[in-house]
mmCIF file of C-alpha atoms and ligand atoms in Angstrom:
data_model
loop_
_atom_site.group_PDB
_atom_site.id
_atom_site.type_symbol
_atom_site.label_atom_id
_atom_site.label_comp_id
_atom_site.label_asym_id
_atom_site.label_seq_id
_atom_site.Cartn_x
_atom_site.Cartn_y
_atom_site.Cartn_z
ATOM 1 C CA UNK A 1 -0.103 -23.473 170.371
ATOM 2 C CA UNK A 2 -0.831 -26.649 168.903
ATOM 3 C CA UNK A 3 1.255 -28.062 166.144
ATOM 4 C CA UNK A 4 -1.967 -29.911 164.405
ATOM 5 C CA UNK A 5 -2.487 -28.783 161.207
ATOM 6 C CA UNK A 6 0.568 -26.220 160.975
ATOM 7 C CA UNK A 7 2.347 -25.405 158.033
ATOM 8 C CA UNK A 8 6.293 -25.626 158.143
ATOM 9 C CA UNK A 9 7.102 -22.244 156.045
ATOM 10 C CA UNK A 10 9.695 -20.602 158.341
ATOM 11 C CA UNK A 11 11.474 -20.719 161.503
ATOM 12 C CA UNK A 12 9.856 -17.391 162.127
ATOM 13 C CA UNK A 13 6.412 -18.885 162.745
ATOM 14 C CA UNK A 14 7.538 -20.988 165.759
ATOM 15 C CA UNK A 15 7.943 -20.372 169.292
ATOM 16 C CA UNK A 16 10.759 -22.148 171.090
ATOM 17 C CA UNK A 17 8.539 -24.349 173.263
ATOM 18 C CA UNK A 18 7.261 -25.746 169.703
ATOM 19 C CA UNK A 19 10.548 -26.370 168.526
ATOM 20 C CA UNK A 20 11.188 -28.475 171.917
ATOM 21 C CA UNK A 21 8.241 -30.428 171.135
ATOM 22 C CA UNK A 22 9.318 -31.326 167.806
ATOM 23 C CA UNK A 23 12.779 -32.418 169.008
ATOM 24 C CA UNK A 24 11.039 -34.526 171.751
ATOM 25 C CA UNK A 25 8.736 -36.084 169.328
ATOM 26 C CA UNK A 26 11.941 -36.865 167.165
ATOM 27 C CA UNK A 27 13.660 -38.348 170.119
ATOM 28 C CA UNK A 28 10.715 -40.971 170.181
ATOM 29 C CA UNK A 29 10.985 -41.344 166.413
ATOM 30 C CA UNK A 30 14.569 -42.255 166.167
ATOM 31 C CA UNK A 31 13.849 -45.724 167.440
ATOM 32 C CA UNK A 32 11.347 -46.383 164.576
ATOM 33 C CA UNK A 33 13.415 -44.930 161.661
ATOM 34 C CA UNK A 34 14.224 -48.534 160.505
ATOM 35 C CA UNK A 35 10.642 -49.975 160.529
ATOM 36 C CA UNK A 36 7.260 -48.843 159.475
ATOM 37 C CA UNK A 37 4.351 -47.953 161.896
ATOM 38 C CA UNK A 38 0.736 -46.856 161.157
ATOM 39 C CA UNK A 39 0.647 -43.477 162.855
ATOM 40 C CA UNK A 40 -0.192 -41.772 159.798
ATOM 41 C CA UNK A 41 -1.822 -44.849 157.662
ATOM 42 C CA UNK A 42 -4.218 -43.375 154.987
ATOM 43 C CA UNK A 43 -2.401 -39.946 154.853
ATOM 44 C CA UNK A 44 -0.908 -39.008 151.459
ATOM 45 C CA UNK A 45 1.942 -36.393 151.192
ATOM 46 C CA UNK A 46 2.486 -34.696 147.869
ATOM 47 C CA UNK A 47 6.220 -33.650 147.110
ATOM 48 C CA UNK A 48 6.344 -31.113 144.149
ATOM 49 C CA UNK A 49 9.765 -30.146 143.485
ATOM 50 C CA UNK A 50 10.751 -27.139 141.079
ATOM 51 C CA UNK A 51 14.518 -27.530 141.888
ATOM 52 C CA UNK A 52 16.700 -30.373 142.163
ATOM 53 C CA UNK A 53 17.052 -32.323 145.660
ATOM 54 C CA UNK A 54 18.392 -35.353 147.170
ATOM 55 C CA UNK A 55 18.124 -35.244 151.178
ATOM 56 C CA UNK A 56 14.804 -33.143 151.444
ATOM 57 C CA UNK A 57 12.744 -34.907 149.183
ATOM 58 C CA UNK A 58 13.763 -38.831 149.886
ATOM 59 C CA UNK A 59 14.007 -37.876 153.928
ATOM 60 C CA UNK A 60 10.229 -36.435 153.813
ATOM 61 C CA UNK A 61 9.422 -39.382 151.636
ATOM 62 C CA UNK A 62 11.113 -41.999 153.890
ATOM 63 C CA UNK A 63 9.541 -40.079 156.992
ATOM 64 C CA UNK A 64 6.283 -40.514 155.488
ATOM 65 C CA UNK A 65 6.473 -44.189 154.528
ATOM 66 C CA UNK A 66 7.880 -44.958 157.966
ATOM 67 C CA UNK A 67 4.736 -43.812 159.529
ATOM 68 C CA UNK A 68 2.586 -45.813 157.512
ATOM 69 C CA UNK A 69 1.680 -43.066 154.942
ATOM 70 C CA UNK A 70 1.970 -42.666 151.228
ATOM 71 C CA UNK A 71 3.655 -40.292 148.733
ATOM 72 C CA UNK A 72 2.802 -38.774 145.337
ATOM 73 C CA UNK A 73 4.388 -36.335 143.512
ATOM 74 C CA UNK A 74 7.215 -35.044 141.021
ATOM 75 C CA UNK A 75 10.744 -34.153 141.369
ATOM 76 C CA UNK A 76 11.095 -32.720 137.935
ATOM 77 C CA UNK A 77 8.678 -29.867 136.816
ATOM 78 C CA UNK A 78 8.985 -30.584 133.099
ATOM 79 C CA UNK A 79 6.806 -33.680 133.830
ATOM 80 C CA UNK A 80 3.901 -31.680 135.280
ATOM 81 C CA UNK A 81 1.626 -28.971 133.886
ATOM 82 C CA UNK A 82 3.814 -26.322 134.968
ATOM 83 C CA UNK A 83 5.437 -27.010 131.688
ATOM 84 C CA UNK A 84 2.651 -26.039 130.044
ATOM 85 C CA UNK A 85 2.441 -22.762 132.034
ATOM 86 C CA UNK A 86 0.172 -23.615 134.837
ATOM 87 C CA UNK A 87 0.692 -21.001 137.682
ATOM 88 C CA UNK A 88 1.654 -22.179 141.191
ATOM 89 C CA UNK A 89 -1.563 -21.151 142.973
ATOM 90 C CA UNK A 90 -3.360 -23.467 140.375
ATOM 91 C CA UNK A 91 -0.908 -26.188 141.034
ATOM 92 C CA UNK A 92 -1.463 -25.870 144.620
ATOM 93 C CA UNK A 93 -5.194 -26.052 144.509
ATOM 94 C CA UNK A 94 -5.218 -29.220 142.338
ATOM 95 C CA UNK A 95 -2.399 -31.137 144.334
ATOM 96 C CA UNK A 96 -4.076 -30.430 147.734
ATOM 97 C CA UNK A 97 -7.266 -31.942 146.491
ATOM 98 C CA UNK A 98 -5.116 -35.438 146.243
ATOM 99 C CA UNK A 99 -3.046 -34.970 149.268
ATOM 100 C CA UNK A 100 -3.363 -34.263 153.019
ATOM 101 C CA UNK A 101 -0.175 -31.991 153.059
ATOM 102 C CA UNK A 102 2.092 -30.516 150.360
ATOM 103 C CA UNK A 103 6.023 -30.547 150.140
ATOM 104 C CA UNK A 104 6.985 -27.621 147.853
ATOM 105 C CA UNK A 105 10.612 -26.699 146.899
ATOM 106 C CA UNK A 106 10.756 -23.621 144.566
ATOM 107 C CA UNK A 107 13.281 -20.969 143.480
ATOM 108 C CA UNK A 108 11.085 -18.137 143.744
ATOM 109 C CA UNK A 109 11.419 -16.518 147.168
ATOM 110 C CA UNK A 110 8.213 -16.455 149.175
ATOM 111 C CA UNK A 111 6.265 -19.103 147.291
ATOM 112 C CA UNK A 112 5.561 -21.286 150.432
ATOM 113 C CA UNK A 113 4.223 -18.736 152.508
ATOM 114 C CA UNK A 114 2.020 -17.876 149.314
ATOM 115 C CA UNK A 115 1.017 -21.496 148.945
ATOM 116 C CA UNK A 116 0.208 -21.798 152.541
ATOM 117 C CA UNK A 117 -2.262 -18.843 152.522
ATOM 118 C CA UNK A 118 -4.182 -20.636 149.839
ATOM 119 C CA UNK A 119 -3.928 -24.290 150.693
ATOM 120 C CA UNK A 120 -6.513 -26.277 152.940
ATOM 121 C CA UNK A 121 -3.836 -28.636 153.956
ATOM 122 C CA UNK A 122 -0.479 -27.843 155.825
ATOM 123 C CA UNK A 123 2.396 -26.611 153.347
ATOM 124 C CA UNK A 124 5.662 -27.880 153.946
ATOM 125 C CA UNK A 125 8.577 -25.772 152.671
ATOM 126 C CA UNK A 126 11.342 -27.652 151.281
ATOM 127 C CA UNK A 127 13.353 -24.662 150.329
ATOM 128 C CA UNK A 128 12.301 -21.480 148.638
ATOM 129 C CA UNK A 129 15.088 -19.462 146.764
ATOM 130 C CA UNK A 130 17.857 -18.416 149.192
ATOM 131 C CA UNK A 131 15.279 -17.374 151.999
ATOM 132 C CA UNK A 132 13.966 -20.151 153.983
ATOM 133 C CA UNK A 133 14.571 -24.087 154.725
ATOM 134 C CA UNK A 134 12.800 -24.806 157.919
ATOM 135 C CA UNK A 135 13.186 -28.805 157.819
ATOM 136 C CA UNK A 136 16.739 -28.205 157.322
ATOM 137 C CA UNK A 137 17.080 -26.253 160.223
ATOM 138 C CA UNK A 138 14.807 -28.258 162.508
ATOM 139 C CA UNK A 139 17.591 -31.212 161.458
ATOM 140 C CA UNK A 140 20.159 -28.584 162.341
ATOM 141 C CA UNK A 141 18.776 -27.724 165.558
ATOM 142 C CA UNK A 142 18.380 -31.199 166.614
ATOM 143 C CA UNK A 143 21.945 -32.264 165.546
ATOM 144 C CA UNK A 144 23.491 -29.600 167.880
ATOM 145 C CA UNK A 145 20.760 -30.571 170.737
ATOM 146 C CA UNK A 146 21.784 -34.196 170.578
ATOM 147 C CA UNK A 147 25.304 -33.417 170.560
ATOM 148 C CA UNK A 148 25.613 -30.901 173.289
ATOM 149 C CA UNK A 149 22.406 -31.846 175.297
ATOM 150 C CA UNK A 150 21.157 -28.212 174.622
ATOM 151 C CA UNK A 151 21.060 -25.176 172.066
ATOM 152 C CA UNK A 152 21.493 -22.299 174.330
ATOM 153 C CA UNK A 153 24.975 -21.038 174.947
ATOM 154 C CA UNK A 154 26.218 -22.405 171.718
ATOM 155 C CA UNK A 155 29.284 -20.968 169.763
ATOM 156 C CA UNK A 156 28.639 -21.096 165.919
ATOM 157 C CA UNK A 157 30.920 -20.080 163.276
ATOM 158 C CA UNK A 158 28.958 -20.396 159.734
ATOM 159 C CA UNK A 159 31.206 -19.933 156.920
ATOM 160 C CA UNK A 160 30.892 -19.536 152.887
ATOM 161 C CA UNK A 161 28.224 -17.991 150.622
ATOM 162 C CA UNK A 162 25.872 -16.534 153.694
ATOM 163 C CA UNK A 163 23.712 -14.344 151.100
ATOM 164 C CA UNK A 164 22.632 -17.165 149.065
ATOM 165 C CA UNK A 165 22.647 -20.167 151.242
ATOM 166 C CA UNK A 166 19.077 -20.744 152.521
ATOM 167 C CA UNK A 167 20.185 -23.173 155.225
ATOM 168 C CA UNK A 168 22.430 -20.401 156.676
ATOM 169 C CA UNK A 169 19.591 -17.838 157.012
ATOM 170 C CA UNK A 170 16.930 -20.208 158.064
ATOM 171 C CA UNK A 171 19.471 -21.590 160.739
ATOM 172 C CA UNK A 172 20.160 -17.978 161.963
ATOM 173 C CA UNK A 173 16.269 -17.429 162.283
ATOM 174 C CA UNK A 174 16.353 -20.521 164.567
ATOM 175 C CA UNK A 175 19.175 -19.693 166.694
ATOM 176 C CA UNK A 176 17.440 -16.228 167.458
ATOM 177 C CA UNK A 177 14.996 -18.576 169.644
ATOM 178 C CA UNK A 178 17.598 -19.526 171.839
ATOM 179 C CA UNK A 179 19.724 -17.759 174.543
ATOM 180 C CA UNK A 180 23.159 -16.876 174.865
ATOM 181 C CA UNK A 181 24.050 -17.862 171.595
ATOM 182 C CA UNK A 182 27.511 -16.534 169.903
ATOM 183 C CA UNK A 183 27.623 -16.626 166.140
ATOM 184 C CA UNK A 184 30.599 -15.745 163.767
ATOM 185 C CA UNK A 185 29.453 -14.999 160.301
ATOM 186 C CA UNK A 186 32.604 -15.640 158.101
ATOM 187 C CA UNK A 187 32.037 -15.077 154.158
ATOM 188 C CA UNK A 188 33.718 -12.812 151.543
ATOM 189 C CA UNK A 189 32.462 -9.308 151.977
ATOM 190 C CA UNK A 190 30.255 -9.487 149.071
ATOM 191 C CA UNK A 191 28.384 -12.641 150.214
ATOM 192 C CA UNK A 192 27.390 -11.548 153.600
ATOM 193 C CA UNK A 193 24.148 -12.395 155.348
ATOM 194 C CA UNK A 194 21.411 -10.391 154.163
ATOM 195 C CA UNK A 195 20.354 -7.215 156.070
ATOM 196 C CA UNK A 196 16.785 -8.682 157.045
ATOM 197 C CA UNK A 197 18.605 -11.438 158.727
ATOM 198 C CA UNK A 198 21.125 -9.631 160.624
ATOM 199 C CA UNK A 199 18.481 -7.120 161.725
ATOM 200 C CA UNK A 200 16.461 -9.935 163.113
ATOM 201 C CA UNK A 201 19.370 -11.072 165.073
ATOM 202 C CA UNK A 202 19.919 -7.852 166.502
ATOM 203 C CA UNK A 203 16.298 -7.624 167.258
ATOM 204 C CA UNK A 204 16.322 -10.748 169.375
ATOM 205 C CA UNK A 205 19.735 -9.999 170.983
ATOM 206 C CA UNK A 206 21.786 -12.501 169.308
ATOM 207 C CA UNK A 207 25.513 -11.604 169.409
ATOM 208 C CA UNK A 208 27.179 -12.018 166.160
ATOM 209 C CA UNK A 209 30.287 -10.884 164.300
ATOM 210 C CA UNK A 210 30.967 -10.668 160.781
ATOM 211 C CA UNK A 211 34.576 -11.163 159.267
ATOM 212 C CA UNK A 212 36.265 -12.776 156.145
ATOM 213 C CA UNK A 213 38.873 -14.932 158.100
ATOM 214 C CA UNK A 214 37.838 -18.229 159.409
ATOM 215 C CA UNK A 215 40.978 -18.467 161.721
ATOM 216 C CA UNK A 216 40.089 -15.742 163.913
ATOM 217 C CA UNK A 217 36.995 -17.646 165.211
ATOM 218 C CA UNK A 218 37.548 -21.183 164.686
ATOM 219 C CA UNK A 219 39.456 -21.613 168.216
ATOM 220 C CA UNK A 220 36.090 -21.020 170.037
ATOM 221 C CA UNK A 221 33.509 -22.688 167.711
ATOM 222 C CA UNK A 222 31.674 -25.441 169.219
ATOM 223 C CA UNK A 223 29.847 -25.718 165.754
ATOM 224 C CA UNK A 224 31.486 -25.094 162.352
ATOM 225 C CA UNK A 225 28.808 -25.061 159.749
ATOM 226 C CA UNK A 226 30.266 -24.941 156.309
ATOM 227 C CA UNK A 227 27.940 -23.961 153.449
ATOM 228 C CA UNK A 228 28.129 -24.498 149.592
ATOM 229 C CA UNK A 229 28.639 -21.766 147.189
ATOM 230 C CA UNK A 230 25.235 -21.423 145.595
ATOM 231 C CA UNK A 231 26.171 -20.710 141.879
ATOM 232 C CA UNK A 232 22.906 -21.363 140.734
ATOM 233 C CA UNK A 233 21.391 -18.252 142.672
ATOM 234 C CA UNK A 234 23.943 -15.787 141.238
ATOM 235 C CA UNK A 235 22.523 -13.575 138.404
ATOM 236 C CA UNK A 236 25.671 -14.554 136.527
ATOM 237 C CA UNK A 237 27.213 -17.636 136.932
ATOM 238 C CA UNK A 238 30.592 -16.014 135.833
ATOM 239 C CA UNK A 239 30.260 -13.920 139.315
ATOM 240 C CA UNK A 240 30.074 -17.250 141.158
ATOM 241 C CA UNK A 241 33.262 -18.307 139.577
ATOM 242 C CA UNK A 242 34.989 -15.246 141.446
ATOM 243 C CA UNK A 243 34.433 -17.002 144.838
ATOM 244 C CA UNK A 244 35.264 -20.567 143.731
ATOM 245 C CA UNK A 245 37.263 -22.220 146.517
ATOM 246 C CA UNK A 246 37.119 -18.889 148.788
ATOM 247 C CA UNK A 247 35.930 -21.135 151.810
ATOM 248 C CA UNK A 248 37.395 -24.640 152.382
ATOM 249 C CA UNK A 249 37.613 -26.166 155.566
ATOM 250 C CA UNK A 250 41.044 -27.972 155.682
ATOM 251 C CA UNK A 251 42.039 -30.568 157.931
ATOM 252 C CA UNK A 252 44.876 -28.216 159.369
ATOM 253 C CA UNK A 253 42.514 -25.490 159.914
ATOM 254 C CA UNK A 254 40.233 -27.995 161.707
ATOM 255 C CA UNK A 255 42.833 -29.068 164.373
ATOM 256 C CA UNK A 256 42.496 -25.439 165.762
ATOM 257 C CA UNK A 257 39.109 -25.991 166.690
ATOM 258 C CA UNK A 258 38.187 -26.965 170.397
ATOM 259 C CA UNK A 259 38.326 -30.676 170.913
ATOM 260 C CA UNK A 260 34.516 -31.204 171.406
ATOM 261 C CA UNK A 261 33.746 -29.308 168.065
ATOM 262 C CA UNK A 262 31.686 -30.611 165.221
ATOM 263 C CA UNK A 263 31.544 -29.921 161.557
ATOM 264 C CA UNK A 264 28.186 -29.573 160.033
ATOM 265 C CA UNK A 265 27.135 -29.036 156.311
ATOM 266 C CA UNK A 266 23.680 -29.016 155.085
ATOM 267 C CA UNK A 267 25.023 -30.756 151.903
ATOM 268 C CA UNK A 268 25.610 -31.331 148.924
ATOM 269 C CA UNK A 269 29.271 -30.392 149.697
ATOM 270 C CA UNK A 270 31.194 -29.955 146.742
ATOM 271 C CA UNK A 271 34.810 -28.691 147.402
ATOM 272 C CA UNK A 272 34.260 -26.915 150.733
ATOM 273 C CA UNK A 273 35.156 -29.698 152.673
ATOM 274 C CA UNK A 274 38.011 -31.948 151.473
ATOM 275 C CA UNK A 275 37.200 -35.703 151.841
ATOM 276 C CA UNK A 276 40.070 -36.193 154.172
ATOM 277 C CA UNK A 277 38.021 -34.519 156.837
ATOM 278 C CA UNK A 278 35.196 -37.173 156.742
ATOM 279 C CA UNK A 279 37.834 -39.317 158.873
ATOM 280 C CA UNK A 280 37.790 -36.755 161.516
ATOM 281 C CA UNK A 281 36.026 -37.383 164.903
ATOM 282 C CA UNK A 282 34.707 -33.994 164.477
ATOM 283 C CA UNK A 283 32.717 -34.450 161.216
ATOM 284 C CA UNK A 284 28.856 -34.723 161.671
ATOM 285 C CA UNK A 285 27.454 -34.051 158.161
ATOM 286 C CA UNK A 286 26.408 -37.422 157.232
ATOM 287 C CA UNK A 287 24.808 -37.889 160.859
ATOM 288 C CA UNK A 288 23.171 -34.645 160.379
ATOM 289 C CA UNK A 289 21.401 -35.790 157.238
ATOM 290 C CA UNK A 290 20.575 -38.890 158.742
ATOM 291 C CA UNK A 291 18.664 -36.918 161.686
ATOM 292 C CA UNK A 292 16.424 -35.407 158.785
ATOM 293 C CA UNK A 293 14.450 -38.801 158.860
ATOM 294 C CA UNK A 294 13.241 -38.551 162.871
ATOM 295 C CA UNK A 295 12.850 -34.991 162.470
ATOM 296 C CA UNK A 296 10.390 -34.763 159.445
ATOM 297 C CA UNK A 297 8.842 -37.992 160.852
ATOM 298 C CA UNK A 298 8.110 -35.658 164.144
ATOM 299 C CA UNK A 299 6.827 -32.787 162.035
ATOM 300 C CA UNK A 300 4.516 -34.808 159.647
ATOM 301 C CA UNK A 301 3.205 -36.619 162.909
ATOM 302 C CA UNK A 302 2.772 -33.579 164.881
ATOM 303 C CA UNK A 303 0.884 -31.834 162.185
ATOM 304 C CA UNK A 304 -1.140 -34.258 160.266
ATOM 305 C CA UNK A 305 -1.970 -36.805 163.323
ATOM 306 C CA UNK A 306 -5.777 -35.799 164.184
ATOM 307 C CA UNK A 307 -5.515 -32.917 161.414
ATOM 308 C CA UNK A 308 -9.055 -32.231 159.893
ATOM 309 C CA UNK A 309 -9.138 -29.722 157.107
ATOM 310 C CA UNK A 310 -8.856 -26.125 157.872
ATOM 311 C CA UNK A 311 -10.988 -23.451 156.174
ATOM 312 C CA UNK A 312 -10.139 -21.997 152.821
ATOM 313 C CA UNK A 313 -8.344 -18.611 153.252
ATOM 314 C CA UNK A 314 -9.614 -16.368 150.704
ATOM 315 C CA UNK A 315 -6.910 -13.618 149.768
ATOM 316 C CA UNK A 316 -8.471 -10.095 149.966
ATOM 317 C CA UNK A 317 -6.665 -7.970 146.934
ATOM 318 C CA UNK A 318 -5.948 -4.597 148.454
ATOM 319 C CA UNK A 319 -5.861 -2.764 145.257
ATOM 320 C CA UNK A 320 -4.724 0.429 147.014
ATOM 321 C CA UNK A 321 -1.171 -0.823 147.964
ATOM 322 C CA UNK A 322 0.796 -0.116 144.631
ATOM 323 C CA UNK A 323 4.309 -0.550 146.541
ATOM 324 C CA UNK A 324 6.359 -3.129 144.961
ATOM 325 C CA UNK A 325 8.791 -5.509 146.115
ATOM 326 C CA UNK A 326 12.441 -4.704 144.445
ATOM 327 C CA UNK A 327 13.037 -8.642 144.412
ATOM 328 C CA UNK A 328 12.355 -9.849 140.874
ATOM 329 C CA UNK A 329 12.733 -13.420 142.303
ATOM 330 C CA UNK A 330 9.901 -12.706 144.739
ATOM 331 C CA UNK A 331 6.625 -14.342 144.291
ATOM 332 C CA UNK A 332 4.834 -11.096 144.528
ATOM 333 C CA UNK A 333 6.676 -9.903 141.263
ATOM 334 C CA UNK A 334 5.253 -12.992 139.185
ATOM 335 C CA UNK A 335 2.382 -11.781 137.068
ATOM 336 C CA UNK A 336 0.030 -14.442 136.654
ATOM 337 C CA UNK A 337 -0.183 -15.413 140.381
ATOM 338 C CA UNK A 338 -3.188 -13.934 142.302
ATOM 339 C CA UNK A 339 -1.251 -12.136 144.855
ATOM 340 C CA UNK A 340 -1.330 -8.753 146.385
ATOM 341 C CA UNK A 341 1.855 -7.126 147.378
ATOM 342 C CA UNK A 342 2.378 -6.853 150.852
ATOM 343 C CA UNK A 343 4.985 -4.261 151.993
ATOM 344 C CA UNK A 344 5.334 -3.194 155.465
ATOM 345 C CA UNK A 345 7.254 -0.152 156.685
ATOM 346 C CA UNK A 346 10.205 -1.108 158.990
ATOM 347 C CA UNK A 347 13.663 0.046 160.401
ATOM 348 C CA UNK A 348 16.874 -1.069 159.108
ATOM 349 C CA UNK A 349 19.922 0.359 160.786
ATOM 350 C CA UNK A 350 17.932 3.367 161.683
ATOM 351 C CA UNK A 351 16.732 3.874 157.979
ATOM 352 C CA UNK A 352 12.806 3.510 157.183
ATOM 353 C CA UNK A 353 12.495 0.726 154.583
ATOM 354 C CA UNK A 354 9.733 -1.345 153.376
ATOM 355 C CA UNK A 355 10.009 -5.069 153.904
ATOM 356 C CA UNK A 356 8.129 -7.839 151.729
ATOM 357 C CA UNK A 357 6.017 -9.971 153.834
ATOM 358 C CA UNK A 358 6.517 -12.750 151.268
ATOM 359 C CA UNK A 359 10.406 -12.552 150.625
ATOM 360 C CA UNK A 360 11.293 -10.604 153.749
ATOM 361 C CA UNK A 361 13.792 -8.395 151.374
ATOM 362 C CA UNK A 362 13.992 -4.753 151.905
ATOM 363 C CA UNK A 363 13.000 -2.076 149.379
ATOM 364 C CA UNK A 364 13.850 1.605 149.746
ATOM 365 C CA UNK A 365 11.258 3.919 150.465
HETATM 366 C C1 LIG B 1 20.498 -27.567 150.175
HETATM 367 C C2 LIG B 1 19.235 -26.650 149.385
HETATM 368 O O1 LIG B 1 18.908 -27.283 148.516
HETATM 369 O O2 LIG B 1 19.075 -25.844 150.049
HETATM 370 N N1 LIG B 1 20.224 -28.974 150.317
HETATM 371 C C3 LIG B 1 19.516 -29.463 151.321
HETATM 372 O O3 LIG B 1 18.286 -29.619 151.106
HETATM 373 N N2 LIG B 1 20.080 -30.233 152.402
HETATM 374 C C4 LIG B 1 21.519 -27.136 150.014
HETATM 375 C C5 LIG B 1 22.559 -26.874 148.780
HETATM 376 O O4 LIG B 1 21.861 -26.984 147.732
HETATM 377 O O5 LIG B 1 23.337 -26.347 148.735
#
């Protein structure tokens, strides 16, 4: 399928050949990350951020400028009409009339999928809640591919707050496109990867184990992917305190990893990677962040070049569906958004459950 006019909402929406095509385009873009071309001259990207960001927003902005396009937007919702109570739907409908693509970051899960349903222009998901972060995952997969020449066959250890880190669940969805992946999911018992993600890994034949002790897995890992404790996503910040410092990748622990292993992190890192690890030849997190520019250039180019507006999508409210998502942080539970609940029945560990088509979470039947 063509990438022209495509949204970047989730890794679940892509096929492996499409990912490979983005990576090949990024290889070509790699040579022009320090100069400005004209490939997207006359195109405008709007960046609307309802949560803090350094890398995602700035690397997308850089990517757009390097392709000769321009950027409008806000990085702080208090300066937009959202502070006056404007809905996300109205904000999207306005902003898309000013720009050729909209990059959105929001704490509400499923917000990017919803925006993509109502927008005429491509929606780029800069992270929604603890769910998806597709441009980070493209960056991560591209970094692994550059390092090892391929992604198939890779052994990865993901450690930390796997329940709330969107880069981690998004990476799991991305890895499910590849063959012979070995995945160790290391986290405190209460911060394990959510079941809709592990069910997806199972359905796609990804071998994974879950555990609490990183020393059981580090000897075999080619990629050690460290995550930040996502304090802001806990219902109560005191709960997060209990996990503070629970997963730290020390220099001593890293010494046990295979010689060719690399350390990755979506950044910002707080205390989970001590500064002394920066000097290890295994550290790749800054290189990983730098790879975010060619990969975002590649996606912007692939989606926007030759793109003509797509027809408006009309949401058909289905008043018969009264089943509600149990996730209060889901876009389908925002009373003023013109949205209909979209719950589908599925199986999780042999049990029938409802899955929300916006946030992906399960609700008991
Ligand atoms: C992260 C995010 O916002 O998801 N940063 C990023 O985009 N690289 C991760 C984080 O905040 O921990």
